[in-house]
mmCIF file of C-alpha atoms and ligand atoms in Angstrom:
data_model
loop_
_atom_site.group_PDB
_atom_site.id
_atom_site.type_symbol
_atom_site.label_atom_id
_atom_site.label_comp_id
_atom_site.label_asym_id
_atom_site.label_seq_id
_atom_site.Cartn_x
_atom_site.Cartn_y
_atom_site.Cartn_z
ATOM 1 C CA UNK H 1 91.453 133.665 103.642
ATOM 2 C CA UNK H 2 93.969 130.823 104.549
ATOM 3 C CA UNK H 3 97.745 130.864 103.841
ATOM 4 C CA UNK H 4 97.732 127.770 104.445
ATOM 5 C CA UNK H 5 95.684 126.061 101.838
ATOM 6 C CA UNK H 6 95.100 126.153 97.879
ATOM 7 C CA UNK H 7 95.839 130.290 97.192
ATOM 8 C CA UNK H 8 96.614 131.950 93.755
ATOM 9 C CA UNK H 9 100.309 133.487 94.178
ATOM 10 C CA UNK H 10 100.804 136.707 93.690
ATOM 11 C CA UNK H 11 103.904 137.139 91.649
ATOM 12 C CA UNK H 12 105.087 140.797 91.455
ATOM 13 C CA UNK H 13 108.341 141.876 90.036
ATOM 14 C CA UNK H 14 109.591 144.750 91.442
ATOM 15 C CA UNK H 15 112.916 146.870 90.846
ATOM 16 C CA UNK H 16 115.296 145.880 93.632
ATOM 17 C CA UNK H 17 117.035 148.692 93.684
ATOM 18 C CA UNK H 18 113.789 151.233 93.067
ATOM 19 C CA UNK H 19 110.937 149.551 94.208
ATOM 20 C CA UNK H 20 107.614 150.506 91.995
ATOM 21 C CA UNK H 21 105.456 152.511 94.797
ATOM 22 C CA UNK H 22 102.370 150.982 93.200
ATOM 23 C CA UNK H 23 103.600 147.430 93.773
ATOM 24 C CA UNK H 24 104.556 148.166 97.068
ATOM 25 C CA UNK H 25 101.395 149.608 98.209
ATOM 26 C CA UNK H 26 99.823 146.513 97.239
ATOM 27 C CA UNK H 27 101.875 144.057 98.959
ATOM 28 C CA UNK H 28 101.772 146.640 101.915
ATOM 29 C CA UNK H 29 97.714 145.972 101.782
ATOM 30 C CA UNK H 30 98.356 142.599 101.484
ATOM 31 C CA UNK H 31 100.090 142.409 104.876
ATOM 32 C CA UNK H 32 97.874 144.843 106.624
ATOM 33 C CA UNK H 33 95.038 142.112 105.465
ATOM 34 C CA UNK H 34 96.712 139.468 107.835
ATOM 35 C CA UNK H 35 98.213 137.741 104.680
ATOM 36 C CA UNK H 36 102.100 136.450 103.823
ATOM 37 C CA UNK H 37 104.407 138.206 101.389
ATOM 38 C CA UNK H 38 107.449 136.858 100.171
ATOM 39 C CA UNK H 39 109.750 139.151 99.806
ATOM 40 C CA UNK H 40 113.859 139.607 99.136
ATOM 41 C CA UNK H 41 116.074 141.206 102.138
ATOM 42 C CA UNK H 42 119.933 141.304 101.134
ATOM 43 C CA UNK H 43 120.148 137.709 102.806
ATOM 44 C CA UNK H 44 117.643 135.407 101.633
ATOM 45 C CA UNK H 45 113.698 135.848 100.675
ATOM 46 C CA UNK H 46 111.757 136.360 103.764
ATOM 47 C CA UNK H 47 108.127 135.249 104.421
ATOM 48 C CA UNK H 48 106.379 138.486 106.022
ATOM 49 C CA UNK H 49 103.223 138.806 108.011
ATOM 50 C CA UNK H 50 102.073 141.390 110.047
ATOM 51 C CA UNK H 51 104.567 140.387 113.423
ATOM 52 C CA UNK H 52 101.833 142.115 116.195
ATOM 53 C CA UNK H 53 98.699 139.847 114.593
ATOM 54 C CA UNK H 54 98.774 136.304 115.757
ATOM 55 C CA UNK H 55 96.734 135.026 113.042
ATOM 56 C CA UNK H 56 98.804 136.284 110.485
ATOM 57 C CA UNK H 57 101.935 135.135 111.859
ATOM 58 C CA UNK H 58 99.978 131.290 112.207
ATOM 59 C CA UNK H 59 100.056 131.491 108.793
ATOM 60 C CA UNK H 60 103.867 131.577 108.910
ATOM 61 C CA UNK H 61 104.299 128.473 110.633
ATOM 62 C CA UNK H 62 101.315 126.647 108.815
ATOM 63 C CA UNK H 63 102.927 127.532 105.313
ATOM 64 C CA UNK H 64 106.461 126.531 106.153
ATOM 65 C CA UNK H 65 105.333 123.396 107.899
ATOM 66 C CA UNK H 66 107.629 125.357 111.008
ATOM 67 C CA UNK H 67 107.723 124.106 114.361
ATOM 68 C CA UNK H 68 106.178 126.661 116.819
ATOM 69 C CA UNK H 69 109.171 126.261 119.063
ATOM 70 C CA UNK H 70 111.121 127.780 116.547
ATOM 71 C CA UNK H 71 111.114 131.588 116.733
ATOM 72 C CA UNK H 72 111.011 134.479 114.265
ATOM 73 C CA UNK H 73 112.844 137.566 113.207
ATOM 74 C CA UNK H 74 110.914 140.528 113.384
ATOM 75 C CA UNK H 75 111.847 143.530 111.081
ATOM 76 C CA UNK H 76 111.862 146.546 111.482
ATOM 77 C CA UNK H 77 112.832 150.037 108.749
ATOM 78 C CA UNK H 78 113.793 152.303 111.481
ATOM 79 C CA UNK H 79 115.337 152.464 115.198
ATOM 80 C CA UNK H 80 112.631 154.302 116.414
ATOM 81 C CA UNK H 81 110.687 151.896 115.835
ATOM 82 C CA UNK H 82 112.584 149.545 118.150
ATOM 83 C CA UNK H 83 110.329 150.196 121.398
ATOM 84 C CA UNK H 84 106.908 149.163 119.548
ATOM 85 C CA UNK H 85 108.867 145.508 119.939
ATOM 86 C CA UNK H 86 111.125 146.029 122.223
ATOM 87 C CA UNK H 87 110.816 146.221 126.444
ATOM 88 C CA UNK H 88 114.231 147.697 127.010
ATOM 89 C CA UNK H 89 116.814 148.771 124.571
ATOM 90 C CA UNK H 90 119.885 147.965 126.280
ATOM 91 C CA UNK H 91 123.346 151.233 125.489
ATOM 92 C CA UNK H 92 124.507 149.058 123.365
ATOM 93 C CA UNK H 93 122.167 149.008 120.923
ATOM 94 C CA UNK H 94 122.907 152.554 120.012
ATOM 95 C CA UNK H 95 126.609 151.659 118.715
ATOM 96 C CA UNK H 96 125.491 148.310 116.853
ATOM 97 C CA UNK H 97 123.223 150.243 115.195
ATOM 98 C CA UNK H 98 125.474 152.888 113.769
ATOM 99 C CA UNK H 99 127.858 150.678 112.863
ATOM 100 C CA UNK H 100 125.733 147.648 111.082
ATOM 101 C CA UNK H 101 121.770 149.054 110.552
ATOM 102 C CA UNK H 102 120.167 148.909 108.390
ATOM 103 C CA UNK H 103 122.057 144.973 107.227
ATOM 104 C CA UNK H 104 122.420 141.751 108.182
ATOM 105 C CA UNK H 105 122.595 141.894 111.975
ATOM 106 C CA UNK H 106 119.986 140.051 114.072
ATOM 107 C CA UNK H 107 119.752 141.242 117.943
ATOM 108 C CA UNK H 108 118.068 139.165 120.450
ATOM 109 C CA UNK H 109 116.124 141.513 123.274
ATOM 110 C CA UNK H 110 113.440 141.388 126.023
ATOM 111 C CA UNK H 111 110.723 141.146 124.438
ATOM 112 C CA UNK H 112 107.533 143.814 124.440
ATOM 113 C CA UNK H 113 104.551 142.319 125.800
ATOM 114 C CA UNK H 114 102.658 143.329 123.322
ATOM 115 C CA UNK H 115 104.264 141.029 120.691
ATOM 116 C CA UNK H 116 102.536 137.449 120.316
ATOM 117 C CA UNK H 117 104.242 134.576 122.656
ATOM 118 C CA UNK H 118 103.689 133.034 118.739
ATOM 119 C CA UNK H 119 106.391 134.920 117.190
ATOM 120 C CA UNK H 120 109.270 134.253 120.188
ATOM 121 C CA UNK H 121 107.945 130.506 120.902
ATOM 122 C CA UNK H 122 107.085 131.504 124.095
ATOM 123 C CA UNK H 123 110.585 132.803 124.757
ATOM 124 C CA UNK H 124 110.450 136.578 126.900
ATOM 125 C CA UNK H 125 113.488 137.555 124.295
ATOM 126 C CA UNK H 126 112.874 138.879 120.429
ATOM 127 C CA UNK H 127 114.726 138.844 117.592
ATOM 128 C CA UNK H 128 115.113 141.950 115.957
ATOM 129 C CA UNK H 129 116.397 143.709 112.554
ATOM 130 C CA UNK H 130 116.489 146.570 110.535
ATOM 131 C CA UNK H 131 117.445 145.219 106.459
ATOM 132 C CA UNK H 132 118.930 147.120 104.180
ATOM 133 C CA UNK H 133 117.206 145.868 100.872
ATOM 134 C CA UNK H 134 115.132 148.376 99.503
ATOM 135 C CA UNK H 135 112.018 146.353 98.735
ATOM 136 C CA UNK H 136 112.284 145.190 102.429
ATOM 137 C CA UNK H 137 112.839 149.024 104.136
ATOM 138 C CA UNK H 138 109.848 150.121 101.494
ATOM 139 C CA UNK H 139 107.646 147.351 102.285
ATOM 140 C CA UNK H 140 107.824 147.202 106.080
ATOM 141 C CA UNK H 141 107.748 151.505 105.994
ATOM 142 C CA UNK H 142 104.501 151.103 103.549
ATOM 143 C CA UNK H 143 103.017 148.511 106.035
ATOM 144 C CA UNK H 144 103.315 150.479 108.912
ATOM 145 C CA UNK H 145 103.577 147.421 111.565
ATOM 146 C CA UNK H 146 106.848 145.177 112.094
ATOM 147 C CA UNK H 147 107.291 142.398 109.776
ATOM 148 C CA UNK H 148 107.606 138.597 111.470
ATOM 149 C CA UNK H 149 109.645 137.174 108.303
ATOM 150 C CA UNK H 150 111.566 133.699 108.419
ATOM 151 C CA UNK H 151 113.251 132.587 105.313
ATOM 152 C CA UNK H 152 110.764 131.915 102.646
ATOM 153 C CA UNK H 153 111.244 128.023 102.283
ATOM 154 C CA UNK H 154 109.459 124.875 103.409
ATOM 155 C CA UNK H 155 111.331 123.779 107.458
ATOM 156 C CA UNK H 156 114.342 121.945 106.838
ATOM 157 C CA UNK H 157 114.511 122.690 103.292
ATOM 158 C CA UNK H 158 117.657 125.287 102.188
ATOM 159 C CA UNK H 159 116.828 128.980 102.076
ATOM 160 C CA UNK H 160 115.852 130.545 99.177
ATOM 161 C CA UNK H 161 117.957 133.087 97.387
ATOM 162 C CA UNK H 162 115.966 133.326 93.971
ATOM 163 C CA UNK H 163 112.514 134.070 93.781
ATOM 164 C CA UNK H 164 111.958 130.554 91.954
ATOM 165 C CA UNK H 165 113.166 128.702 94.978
ATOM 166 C CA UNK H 166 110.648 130.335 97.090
ATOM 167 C CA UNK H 167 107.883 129.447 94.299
ATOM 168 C CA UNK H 168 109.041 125.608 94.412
ATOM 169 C CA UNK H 169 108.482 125.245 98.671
ATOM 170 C CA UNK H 170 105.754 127.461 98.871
ATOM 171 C CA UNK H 171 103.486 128.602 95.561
ATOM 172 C CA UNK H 172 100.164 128.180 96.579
ATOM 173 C CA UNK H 173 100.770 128.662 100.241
ATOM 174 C CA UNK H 174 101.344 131.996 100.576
ATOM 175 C CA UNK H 175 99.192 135.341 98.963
ATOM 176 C CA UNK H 176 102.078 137.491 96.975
ATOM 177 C CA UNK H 177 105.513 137.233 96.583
ATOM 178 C CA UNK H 178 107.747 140.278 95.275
ATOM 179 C CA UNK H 179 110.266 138.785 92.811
ATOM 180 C CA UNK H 180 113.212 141.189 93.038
ATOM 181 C CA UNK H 181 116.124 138.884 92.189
ATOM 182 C CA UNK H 182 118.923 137.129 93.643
ATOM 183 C CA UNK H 183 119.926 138.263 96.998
ATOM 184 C CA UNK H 184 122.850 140.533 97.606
ATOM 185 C CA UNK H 185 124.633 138.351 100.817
ATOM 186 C CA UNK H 186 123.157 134.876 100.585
ATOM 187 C CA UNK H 187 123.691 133.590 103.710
ATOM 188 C CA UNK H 188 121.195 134.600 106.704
ATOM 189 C CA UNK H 189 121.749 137.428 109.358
ATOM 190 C CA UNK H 190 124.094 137.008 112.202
ATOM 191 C CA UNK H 191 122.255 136.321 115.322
ATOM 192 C CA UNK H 192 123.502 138.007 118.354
ATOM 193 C CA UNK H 193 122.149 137.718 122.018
ATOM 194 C CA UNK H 194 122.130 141.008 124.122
ATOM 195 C CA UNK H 195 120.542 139.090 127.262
ATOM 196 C CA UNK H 196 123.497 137.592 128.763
ATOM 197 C CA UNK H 197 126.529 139.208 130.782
ATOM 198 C CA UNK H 198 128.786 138.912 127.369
ATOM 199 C CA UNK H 199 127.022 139.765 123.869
ATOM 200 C CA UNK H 200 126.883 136.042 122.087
ATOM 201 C CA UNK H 201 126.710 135.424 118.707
ATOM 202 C CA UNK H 202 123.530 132.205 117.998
ATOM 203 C CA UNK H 203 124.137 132.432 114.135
ATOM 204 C CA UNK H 204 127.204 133.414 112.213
ATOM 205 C CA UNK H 205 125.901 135.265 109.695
ATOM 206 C CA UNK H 206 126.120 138.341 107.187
ATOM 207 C CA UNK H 207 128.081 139.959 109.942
ATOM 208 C CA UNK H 208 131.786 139.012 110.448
ATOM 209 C CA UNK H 209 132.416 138.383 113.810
ATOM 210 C CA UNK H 210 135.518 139.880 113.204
ATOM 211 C CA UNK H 211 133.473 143.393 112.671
ATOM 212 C CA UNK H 212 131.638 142.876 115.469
ATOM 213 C CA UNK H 213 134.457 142.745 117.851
ATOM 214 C CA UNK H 214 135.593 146.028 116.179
ATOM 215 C CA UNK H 215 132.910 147.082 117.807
ATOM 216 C CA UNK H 216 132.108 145.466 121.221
ATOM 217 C CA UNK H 217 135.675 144.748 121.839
ATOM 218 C CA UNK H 218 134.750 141.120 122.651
ATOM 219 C CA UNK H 219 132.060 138.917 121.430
ATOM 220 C CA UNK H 220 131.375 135.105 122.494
ATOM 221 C CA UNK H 221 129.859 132.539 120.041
ATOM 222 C CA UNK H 222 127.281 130.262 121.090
ATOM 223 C CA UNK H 223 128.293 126.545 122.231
ATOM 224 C CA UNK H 224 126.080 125.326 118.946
ATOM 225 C CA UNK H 225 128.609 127.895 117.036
ATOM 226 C CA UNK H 226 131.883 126.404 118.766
ATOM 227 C CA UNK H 227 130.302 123.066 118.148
ATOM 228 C CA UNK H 228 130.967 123.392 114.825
ATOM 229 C CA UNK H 229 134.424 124.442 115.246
ATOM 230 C CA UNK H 230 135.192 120.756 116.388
ATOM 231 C CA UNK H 231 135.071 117.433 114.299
ATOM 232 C CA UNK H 232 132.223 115.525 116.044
ATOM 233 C CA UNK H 233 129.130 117.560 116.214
ATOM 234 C CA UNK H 234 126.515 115.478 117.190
ATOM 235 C CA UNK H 235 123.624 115.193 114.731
ATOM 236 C CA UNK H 236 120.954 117.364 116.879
ATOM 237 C CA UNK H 237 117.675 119.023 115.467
ATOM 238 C CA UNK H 238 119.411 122.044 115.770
ATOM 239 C CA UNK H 239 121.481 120.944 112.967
ATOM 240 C CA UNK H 240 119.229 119.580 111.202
ATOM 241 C CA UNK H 241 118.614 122.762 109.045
ATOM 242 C CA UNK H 242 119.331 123.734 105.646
ATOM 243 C CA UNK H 243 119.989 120.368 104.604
ATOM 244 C CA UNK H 244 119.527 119.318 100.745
ATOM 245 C CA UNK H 245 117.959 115.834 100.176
ATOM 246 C CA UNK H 246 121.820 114.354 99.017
ATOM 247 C CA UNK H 247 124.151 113.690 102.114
ATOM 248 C CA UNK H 248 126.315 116.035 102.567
ATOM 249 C CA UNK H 249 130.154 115.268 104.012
ATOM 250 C CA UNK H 250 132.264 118.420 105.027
ATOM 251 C CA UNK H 251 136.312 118.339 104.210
ATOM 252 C CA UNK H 252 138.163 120.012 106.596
ATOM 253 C CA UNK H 253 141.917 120.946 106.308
ATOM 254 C CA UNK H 254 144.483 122.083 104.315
ATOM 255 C CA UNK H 255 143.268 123.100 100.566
ATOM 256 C CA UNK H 256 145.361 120.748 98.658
ATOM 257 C CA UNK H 257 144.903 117.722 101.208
ATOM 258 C CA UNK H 258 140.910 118.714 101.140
ATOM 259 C CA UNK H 259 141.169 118.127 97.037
ATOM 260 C CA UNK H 260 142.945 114.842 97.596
ATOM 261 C CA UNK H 261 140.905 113.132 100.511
ATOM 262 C CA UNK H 262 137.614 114.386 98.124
ATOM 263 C CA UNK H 263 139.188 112.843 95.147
ATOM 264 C CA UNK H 264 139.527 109.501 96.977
ATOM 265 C CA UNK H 265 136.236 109.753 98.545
ATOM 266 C CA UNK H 266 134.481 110.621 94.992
ATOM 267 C CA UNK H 267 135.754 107.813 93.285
ATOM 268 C CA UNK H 268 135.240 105.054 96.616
ATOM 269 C CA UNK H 269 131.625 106.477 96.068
ATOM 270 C CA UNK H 270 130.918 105.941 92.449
ATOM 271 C CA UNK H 271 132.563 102.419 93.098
ATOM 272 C CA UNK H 272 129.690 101.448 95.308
ATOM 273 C CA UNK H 273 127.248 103.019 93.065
ATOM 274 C CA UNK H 274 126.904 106.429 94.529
ATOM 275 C CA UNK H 275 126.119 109.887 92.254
ATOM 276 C CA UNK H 276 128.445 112.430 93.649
ATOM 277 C CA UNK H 277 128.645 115.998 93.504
ATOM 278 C CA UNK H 278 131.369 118.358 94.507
ATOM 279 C CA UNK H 279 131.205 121.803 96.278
ATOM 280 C CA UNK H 280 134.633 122.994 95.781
ATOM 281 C CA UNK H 281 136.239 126.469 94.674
ATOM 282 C CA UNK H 282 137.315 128.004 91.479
ATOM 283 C CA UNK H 283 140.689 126.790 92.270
ATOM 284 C CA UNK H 284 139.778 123.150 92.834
ATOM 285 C CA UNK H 285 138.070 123.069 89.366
ATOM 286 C CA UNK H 286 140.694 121.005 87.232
ATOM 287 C CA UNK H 287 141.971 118.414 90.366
ATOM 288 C CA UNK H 288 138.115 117.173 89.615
ATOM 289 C CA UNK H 289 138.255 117.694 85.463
ATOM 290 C CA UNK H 290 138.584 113.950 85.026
ATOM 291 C CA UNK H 291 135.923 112.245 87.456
ATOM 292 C CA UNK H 292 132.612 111.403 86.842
ATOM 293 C CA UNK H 293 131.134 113.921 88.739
ATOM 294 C CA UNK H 294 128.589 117.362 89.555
ATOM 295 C CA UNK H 295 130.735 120.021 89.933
ATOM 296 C CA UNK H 296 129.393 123.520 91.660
ATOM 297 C CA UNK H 297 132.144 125.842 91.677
ATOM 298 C CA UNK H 298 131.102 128.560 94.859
ATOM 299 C CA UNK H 299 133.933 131.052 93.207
ATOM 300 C CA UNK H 300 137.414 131.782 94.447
ATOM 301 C CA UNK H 301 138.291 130.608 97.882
ATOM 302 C CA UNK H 302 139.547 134.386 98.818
ATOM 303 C CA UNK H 303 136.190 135.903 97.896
ATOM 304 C CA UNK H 304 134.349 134.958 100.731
ATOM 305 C CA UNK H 305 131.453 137.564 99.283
ATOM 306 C CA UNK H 306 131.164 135.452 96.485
ATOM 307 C CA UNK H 307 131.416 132.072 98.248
ATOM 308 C CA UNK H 308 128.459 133.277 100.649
ATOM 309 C CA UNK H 309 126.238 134.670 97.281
ATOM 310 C CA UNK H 310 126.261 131.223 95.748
ATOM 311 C CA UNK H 311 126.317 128.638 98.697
ATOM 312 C CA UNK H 312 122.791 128.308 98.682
ATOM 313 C CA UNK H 313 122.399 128.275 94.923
ATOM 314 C CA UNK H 314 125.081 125.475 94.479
ATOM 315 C CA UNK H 315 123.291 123.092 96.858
ATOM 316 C CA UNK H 316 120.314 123.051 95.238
ATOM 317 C CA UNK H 317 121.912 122.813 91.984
ATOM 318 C CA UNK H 318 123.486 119.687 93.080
ATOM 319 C CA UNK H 319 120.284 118.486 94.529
ATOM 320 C CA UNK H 320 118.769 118.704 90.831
ATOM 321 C CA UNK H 321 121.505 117.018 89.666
ATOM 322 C CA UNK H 322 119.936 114.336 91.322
ATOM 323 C CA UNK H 323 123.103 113.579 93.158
ATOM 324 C CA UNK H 324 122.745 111.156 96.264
ATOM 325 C CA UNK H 325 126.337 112.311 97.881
ATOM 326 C CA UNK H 326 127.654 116.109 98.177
ATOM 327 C CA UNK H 327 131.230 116.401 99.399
ATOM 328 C CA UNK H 328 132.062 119.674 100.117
ATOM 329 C CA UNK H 329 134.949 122.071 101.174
ATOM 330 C CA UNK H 330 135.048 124.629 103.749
ATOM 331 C CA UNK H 331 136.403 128.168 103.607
ATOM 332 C CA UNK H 332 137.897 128.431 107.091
ATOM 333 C CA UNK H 333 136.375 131.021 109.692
ATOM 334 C CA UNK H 334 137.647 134.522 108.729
ATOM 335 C CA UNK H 335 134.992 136.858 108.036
ATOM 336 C CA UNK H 336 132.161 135.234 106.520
ATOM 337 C CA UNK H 337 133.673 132.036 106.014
ATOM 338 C CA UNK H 338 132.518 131.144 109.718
ATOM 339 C CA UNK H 339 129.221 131.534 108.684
ATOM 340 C CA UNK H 340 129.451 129.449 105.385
ATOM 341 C CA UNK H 341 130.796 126.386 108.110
ATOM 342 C CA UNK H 342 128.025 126.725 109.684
ATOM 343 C CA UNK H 343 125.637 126.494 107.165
ATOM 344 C CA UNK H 344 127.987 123.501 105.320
ATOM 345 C CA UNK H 345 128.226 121.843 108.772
ATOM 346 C CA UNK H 346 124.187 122.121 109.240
ATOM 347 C CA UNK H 347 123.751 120.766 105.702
ATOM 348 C CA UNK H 348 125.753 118.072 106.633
ATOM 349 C CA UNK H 349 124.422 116.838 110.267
ATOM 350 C CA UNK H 350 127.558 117.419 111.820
ATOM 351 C CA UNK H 351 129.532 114.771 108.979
ATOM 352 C CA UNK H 352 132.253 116.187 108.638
ATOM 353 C CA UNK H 353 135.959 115.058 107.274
ATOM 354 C CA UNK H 354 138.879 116.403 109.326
ATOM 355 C CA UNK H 355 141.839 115.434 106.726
ATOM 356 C CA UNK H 356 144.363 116.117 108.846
ATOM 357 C CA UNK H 357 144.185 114.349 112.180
ATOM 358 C CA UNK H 358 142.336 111.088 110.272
ATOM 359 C CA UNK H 359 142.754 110.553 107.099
HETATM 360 P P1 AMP X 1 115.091 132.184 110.203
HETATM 361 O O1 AMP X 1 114.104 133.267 110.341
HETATM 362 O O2 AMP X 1 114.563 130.954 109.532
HETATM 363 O O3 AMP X 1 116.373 132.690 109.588
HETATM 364 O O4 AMP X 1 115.439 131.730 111.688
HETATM 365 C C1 AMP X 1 115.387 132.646 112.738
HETATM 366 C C2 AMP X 1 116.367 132.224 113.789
HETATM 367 O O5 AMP X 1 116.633 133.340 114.637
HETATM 368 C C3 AMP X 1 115.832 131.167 114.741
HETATM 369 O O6 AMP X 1 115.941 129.866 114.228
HETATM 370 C C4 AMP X 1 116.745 131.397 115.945
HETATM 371 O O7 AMP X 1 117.984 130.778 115.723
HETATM 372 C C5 AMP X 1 116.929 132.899 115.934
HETATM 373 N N1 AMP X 1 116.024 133.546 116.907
HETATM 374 C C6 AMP X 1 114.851 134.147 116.659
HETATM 375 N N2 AMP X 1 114.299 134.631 117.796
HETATM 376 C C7 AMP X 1 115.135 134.318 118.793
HETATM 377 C C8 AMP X 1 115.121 134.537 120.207
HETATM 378 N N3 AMP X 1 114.133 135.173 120.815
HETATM 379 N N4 AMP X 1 116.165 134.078 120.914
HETATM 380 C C9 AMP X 1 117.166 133.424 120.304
HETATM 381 N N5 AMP X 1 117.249 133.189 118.980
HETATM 382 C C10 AMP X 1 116.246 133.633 118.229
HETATM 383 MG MG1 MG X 2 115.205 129.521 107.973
#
């Protein structure tokens, strides 16, 4: 009985769309037992244990190799089910919920004492969501308690949007894992903070923060968010998150200048010895046809859907390529492109190009 030692893995496939009943009982038993499920929401796999069990959600952090002072998301099927986590649901809530529940919305709240210090890193605040997926809503409903669930990869390592990525970082770690997939959105939820005077977005995410300001009216984004609006981001641990083993290098700027400045870069690289891969978009395909390089193609630069699906994917592609250098291109901030930078700028440390004030 420890998820955090030698285990047989569980692998399950289960209809994504129509989850078997039979496999989700068993997981469900699984996580009743104290144990951790992998399991897909329509972000990225999540690593569930039973959120109001301390041991259980140990098992979490010993698995992942997490810091403690990092907190969890805990998940939830249905807004009734809010107050079993929850000290005080704030109006609000009601509206968010309507508008993006069951999805990829995150909201921070005081926290009910009766969930483990564990699970919020002491914090008197809890993260909260309802996911859309249907293995997720079937497993957490079979369960019957929330569902503590962090992205179902090793700390620091990219987050998993395949059921084999969650089998490299943690396959004999954890007890089960219910293989249902790729994920739909492929980037995490956005995290927003309900405890301030002004609701703040943490963590760009699935959510636009243009829809959320349809909503709210006005929505502020974290300093670590706005951070990462500017050229020099220092290299904190908070960045220091998603990151592939290559180093990654952001280009910021206009498209065609982007290509260039990459092109350059690319071949300076390779001079000195360096194996380089590219992040780019369809449209950027044939400017790097002729260089000795990995090319991950994240789709067109107008389908942000698609660029979010496959960031995650295309990293750790190029990481097997056994690249040492990524440069990659951004996708500006509409919609979910602000979450993409994010993620790009994390991967990166803060290193990041800005092609048109220095190149
Ligand atoms: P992960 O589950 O790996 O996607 O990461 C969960 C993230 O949610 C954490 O790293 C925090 O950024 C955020 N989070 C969770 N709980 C809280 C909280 N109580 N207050 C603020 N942010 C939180
Ligand atoms: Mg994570």
């Amino acid at each position: 009985m420890n998820d955090g030692s030698d285990l047989n893995t569980i692998c399950l496939r289960v209809d994504p769309r129509q989850p078997e009943p039979g496999v989700i009982r068993r997981a469900a038993a699984v996580i009743r037992a104290g144990r951790l499920v992998a399991f897909p929401t329509e972000t990225v796999y999540g690593l569930g244990a039973n959120a109001l069990d301390a041991r259980a959600v140990t098992r979490i952090f010993r698995a992942k190799e997490r810091p403690s002072s990092d907190p969890l998301i805990v998940h939830l099927s249905a807004v009734e089910d809010l107050e079993r986590v929850v000290s005080e649901v704030p109006e609000i809530v009601e509206r968010l919920a309507l508008a993006f529940w069951p999805g990829p919305l995150t909201l921070v709240l005081p926290k009910h004492p009766r969930v483990p210090d564990l699970v919020t890193a002491g914090k008197p605040t809890v993260a909260v969501r309802i996911p859309s997926h249907p293995v997720a809503q079937a497993l957490i409903a079979e369960s019957g308690v929330p569902i503590a669930a962090p992205s179902a990869n090793r700390f620091g390592q990219i987050s998993p949007t395949r059921p084999s990525h969650v089998l490299a970082d943690l396959e004999g770690r954890i007890a089960m894992i219910l293989d249902g997939g790729p994920t739909f959105v492929g980037v995490e939820s956005t995290v927003l903070s309900l405890i301030g005077e002004r609701p703040t977005i943490l963590r760009p995410g699935g959510v636009s923060r243009e829809s959320l300001t349809e909503v709210l009216g006005e929505v502020a984004l974290s300093s670590t968010v706005v951070r990462g609006d500017e050229a020099a981001v220092s290299p904190g641990t908070h960045l220091k998150h998603y990151a592939p083993d290559a180093e990654v290098t952001v280009y910021r700027g206009d498209p065609s200048e982007v290509q260039q400045a990459m092109r350059v870069a690319s071949r300076r690289l390779i001079q000195q010895g360096a194996r380089v891969g590219v992040l780019i978009a369809d449209e950027d395909l044939q400017a790097f046809q002729d260089l000795p390089v990995a090319v991950q193609s994240v789709g067109p630069s107008d389908d942000l859907e698609t660029v979010a699906q496959r960031l995650y994917v295309s990293l750790r592609a190029l990481d097997r390529a056994g690249v040492s250098h990524i440069l990659a291109r951004e996708f500006g901030t509409r919609g979910l492109g602000l979450a993409v930078r994010d993620r790009l700028m994390r991967a990166a440390s803060g290193r990041v190009v800005d092609v048109q004030s220095d190149s």
